Short mmCIF file of C-alpha atoms in Angstrom, two decimals:
data_model
loop_
_atom_site.label_atom_id
_atom_site.label_comp_id
_atom_site.label_asym_id
_atom_site.label_seq_id
_atom_site.Cartn_x
_atom_site.Cartn_y
_atom_site.Cartn_z
CA MET A 27 -25.50 -24.50 -19.54
CA LEU A 28 -21.26 -24.42 -18.95
CA PRO A 29 -20.02 -21.66 -16.64
CA ALA A 30 -18.88 -18.42 -18.44
CA ILE A 31 -14.77 -18.41 -18.27
CA GLN A 32 -13.60 -15.37 -16.54
CA THR A 33 -10.71 -13.93 -17.45
CA PRO A 34 -7.77 -13.98 -15.60
CA TYR A 35 -7.24 -10.44 -13.80
CA GLU A 36 -3.77 -8.99 -13.56
CA PRO A 37 -2.78 -6.43 -11.04
CA GLU A 38 -2.54 -2.80 -13.24
CA VAL A 39 0.44 -0.49 -12.18
CA ARG A 40 -2.25 2.83 -12.60
CA TYR A 41 -3.33 2.27 -9.67
CA MET A 42 -0.50 1.83 -7.74
CA GLU A 43 0.69 5.02 -8.91
CA ARG A 44 -2.63 6.71 -7.61
CA ALA A 45 -1.98 4.99 -4.03
CA LEU A 46 1.89 6.70 -4.40
CA GLU A 47 -0.30 10.30 -4.99
CA LEU A 48 -2.24 9.34 -1.85
CA ALA A 49 0.67 8.53 -0.09
CA GLU A 50 2.01 11.89 -1.32
CA LEU A 51 -0.53 13.48 0.56
CA ALA A 52 -0.19 11.57 4.01
CA ALA A 53 3.11 13.47 3.59
CA ALA A 54 1.62 16.65 2.87
CA GLU A 55 -0.01 16.41 6.27
CA GLY A 56 2.55 15.05 8.32
CA GLU A 57 1.71 11.34 8.23
CA VAL A 58 3.18 8.32 7.69
CA PRO A 59 3.02 8.11 3.74
CA VAL A 60 1.09 5.52 3.23
CA GLY A 61 -2.05 5.40 0.00
CA ALA A 62 -4.13 2.88 -0.78
CA VAL A 63 -7.20 2.45 -3.52
CA VAL A 64 -9.71 -0.22 -3.96
CA VAL A 65 -10.75 -1.53 -7.38
CA HIS A 66 -13.85 -3.52 -8.72
CA LYS A 67 -12.02 -6.00 -11.25
CA PRO A 68 -14.78 -6.17 -13.27
CA THR A 69 -14.95 -2.71 -14.07
CA GLY A 70 -11.74 -1.58 -13.38
CA ALA A 71 -12.80 1.19 -11.30
CA ILE A 72 -11.50 2.91 -8.37
CA ILE A 73 -14.21 2.49 -5.55
CA GLY A 74 -12.20 3.54 -2.96
CA GLU A 75 -9.10 5.74 -1.43
CA GLY A 76 -7.89 6.21 1.60
CA TYR A 77 -4.16 7.28 2.71
CA ASN A 78 -2.67 7.47 6.66
CA ARG A 79 -4.78 9.88 8.67
CA ARG A 80 -3.98 8.96 12.46
CA GLU A 81 -2.52 12.52 13.82
CA ALA A 82 -5.38 14.44 12.26
CA ALA A 83 -8.35 11.78 12.83
CA LYS A 84 -6.25 11.29 16.44
CA SER A 85 -7.48 7.62 15.79
CA PRO A 86 -5.10 4.68 15.79
CA LEU A 87 -7.78 3.63 13.06
CA SER A 88 -7.12 5.64 10.63
CA HIS A 89 -4.87 3.65 8.11
CA ALA A 90 -4.81 4.01 4.96
CA GLU A 91 -6.57 0.88 4.06
CA ILE A 92 -9.23 1.54 6.34
CA LEU A 93 -10.28 4.43 5.16
CA ALA A 94 -10.07 2.73 1.35
CA ILE A 95 -12.03 -0.15 2.02
CA ARG A 96 -14.25 2.03 4.16
CA GLN A 97 -15.14 4.07 1.32
CA ALA A 98 -15.92 0.84 -1.06
CA SER A 99 -18.37 -0.21 0.99
CA ARG A 100 -20.05 2.97 1.07
CA THR A 101 -19.82 2.68 -3.07
CA LEU A 102 -21.09 -0.66 -3.11
CA GLY A 103 -23.46 -0.30 -0.76
CA GLY A 104 -22.39 -3.33 1.16
CA TRP A 105 -19.79 -4.78 3.68
CA ARG A 106 -18.54 -7.58 0.78
CA LEU A 107 -16.32 -5.98 -1.22
CA LEU A 108 -16.32 -9.09 -3.47
CA GLN A 109 -14.00 -8.98 -6.95
CA SER A 110 -12.27 -6.53 -5.78
CA ALA A 111 -8.16 -5.75 -4.88
CA ILE A 112 -6.41 -3.34 -2.93
CA TYR A 113 -3.40 -1.95 -3.75
CA VAL A 114 -1.36 -0.51 -0.83
CA THR A 115 2.16 1.09 -1.01
CA LEU A 116 3.42 -0.71 2.46
CA GLU A 117 2.37 -3.98 3.79
CA PRO A 118 -0.32 -3.99 5.77
CA CYS A 119 -0.58 -4.25 9.82
CA PRO A 120 -2.61 -6.74 11.70
CA MET A 121 -5.74 -4.35 12.02
CA CYS A 122 -5.80 -3.98 7.92
CA ALA A 123 -4.51 -7.92 6.95
CA GLY A 124 -8.18 -8.16 9.31
CA ALA A 125 -10.01 -5.58 7.77
CA ILE A 126 -9.29 -6.92 4.38
CA LEU A 127 -10.29 -10.63 5.18
CA HIS A 128 -13.85 -8.98 6.90
CA ALA A 129 -14.07 -7.17 3.48
CA ARG A 130 -14.15 -10.49 1.40
CA LEU A 131 -11.42 -8.53 -0.56
CA ASP A 132 -10.11 -10.99 -3.51
CA GLN A 133 -6.48 -9.92 -3.61
CA VAL A 134 -4.32 -7.73 -2.07
CA ILE A 135 -0.91 -5.59 -3.77
CA PHE A 136 1.47 -3.57 -1.57
CA GLY A 137 4.73 -1.84 -2.85
CA THR A 138 6.88 -2.51 -0.41
CA ARG A 139 7.79 -4.69 3.61
CA ASP A 140 7.11 -3.70 6.35
CA PRO A 141 9.70 -4.98 8.75
CA LYS A 142 8.51 -3.84 12.09
CA GLY A 143 4.51 -4.09 11.48
CA GLY A 144 3.83 -5.77 8.38
CA ALA A 145 0.98 -9.19 8.46
CA VAL A 146 1.36 -10.89 5.29
CA CYS A 147 4.72 -11.44 4.97
CA SER A 148 7.25 -10.03 7.12
CA VAL A 149 6.21 -10.25 10.90
CA GLU A 150 3.38 -12.86 10.32
CA GLN A 151 1.76 -14.25 7.31
CA MET A 152 -1.87 -13.41 8.42
CA PHE A 153 -3.54 -14.88 5.04
CA GLU A 154 -1.57 -18.32 5.65
CA LEU A 155 -3.55 -18.76 8.55
CA PRO A 156 -6.25 -21.33 8.44
CA TYR A 157 -9.60 -18.58 8.20
CA ASN A 158 -12.60 -18.60 6.15
CA TRP A 159 -11.01 -16.34 3.44
CA LYS A 160 -8.09 -16.32 1.30
CA PRO A 161 -6.81 -13.34 -0.39
CA GLN A 162 -4.29 -13.76 -3.26
CA VAL A 163 -1.13 -11.98 -2.71
CA MET A 164 1.44 -9.93 -4.82
CA GLU A 165 4.05 -7.99 -3.29
CA GLY A 166 6.58 -5.39 -4.93
CA MET A 167 4.64 -3.46 -7.55
CA LEU A 168 6.47 -0.17 -7.83
CA GLN A 169 8.68 -1.46 -5.32
CA PRO A 170 11.37 1.31 -5.00
CA ALA A 171 8.63 4.11 -5.29
CA CYS A 172 6.65 2.93 -2.49
CA ALA A 173 10.15 2.16 -0.16
CA ALA A 174 10.72 5.52 -1.43
CA VAL A 175 7.79 7.79 -0.41
CA LEU A 176 8.65 6.27 3.13
CA HIS A 177 11.29 8.64 3.35
CA LEU A 178 9.03 11.93 4.05
CA CYS A 179 8.09 13.17 7.00
CA GLY A 180 10.42 10.49 8.50
CA GLY A 181 8.42 7.29 7.47
CA ALA A 182 11.45 5.65 6.80
CA ALA A 183 13.06 6.35 10.24
CA ARG A 184 9.93 4.58 11.64
CA LEU A 185 10.66 1.56 9.24
CA PHE A 186 14.10 1.01 9.35
CA PRO A 187 16.01 3.19 12.23
CA ALA A 188 19.73 1.42 11.80
CA ALA A 189 19.56 2.61 8.10
CA ALA A 190 17.72 5.68 8.78
CA ALA A 191 21.00 6.48 11.50
CA LYS A 192 23.47 4.88 8.82
CA LYS A 193 22.61 7.55 6.45
CA GLU A 194 22.15 10.53 8.45
CA SER A 195 25.33 10.28 9.77
CA GLY A 196 26.75 10.03 6.48
CA GLY A 197 27.15 6.12 6.62
CA LEU A 198 25.50 5.74 3.65
CA ARG A 199 26.53 6.82 0.24
CA CYS A 200 25.70 6.58 -3.41
CA GLY A 201 26.37 9.64 -5.05
CA LYS A 202 22.95 10.72 -6.33
CA LYS A 203 20.81 12.86 -5.29
CA VAL A 204 18.92 12.95 -2.26
CA ILE A 205 14.75 13.15 -2.16
CA THR A 206 13.39 15.46 0.06
CA CYS A 207 10.11 16.62 1.10
CA GLY A 208 10.98 20.05 -0.75
CA ASN A 209 11.11 18.37 -4.18
CA PHE A 210 9.29 14.98 -3.74
CA ARG A 211 6.71 14.64 -6.87
CA ILE A 212 5.08 10.90 -8.11
CA SER A 213 6.71 10.37 -11.03
CA PRO A 214 6.69 6.43 -11.95
CA SER A 215 9.48 6.28 -14.94
CA PRO A 216 11.98 8.02 -12.60
CA TRP A 217 11.16 5.68 -9.16
CA ARG A 218 12.46 2.58 -11.13
CA SER A 219 16.33 3.38 -10.04
CA VAL A 220 15.66 4.49 -6.64
CA CYS A 221 18.69 3.77 -4.28
CA ARG A 222 17.04 0.81 -1.97
CA THR A 223 19.67 0.96 0.86
CA CYS A 224 19.56 5.38 1.34
CA TRP A 225 16.50 6.18 -0.67
CA ARG A 226 18.22 8.19 -3.29
CA ILE A 227 17.72 8.64 -6.90
#
């Protein structure tokens, strides 16, 4: 008997939209705004969610991806998250990239790069090393929105200190409305026009 033909998985924007909502929750708690969801690809169900909670948990391990992977493992009843994909607003760090490998996630979809700590394509390319698991990677989904959300509660200043300093000194101008914690709301369509230089729309 011939094996069943599997339809290739097509990443969906709605899952990154949910990750952005989770990032906003992190910002509301004074955390660096990063959100993540794990999706079971055959069913399309979200089996794990998480957002950055390092300050609240007083733990360096409480990254969005780690919390989402932990919940997904409990949902499936095992540590192997086969046929699952993780959506995260920010490029995973070395710790989270390692957790993705150990969890056997098939696919990693992230929104924007982390030039200071990204372990997928920025500082290093962990998934290109000869480990016994190699997830597929897609970057840039809702990138303007994922970059913009980092501006909440100083996240962008941590990742892009030079650009943030110019912005605060008035060195960056685009004549558009500034995103602030007070009026920020997740609404994917408008974010496609976010200025990638100064986090304005």
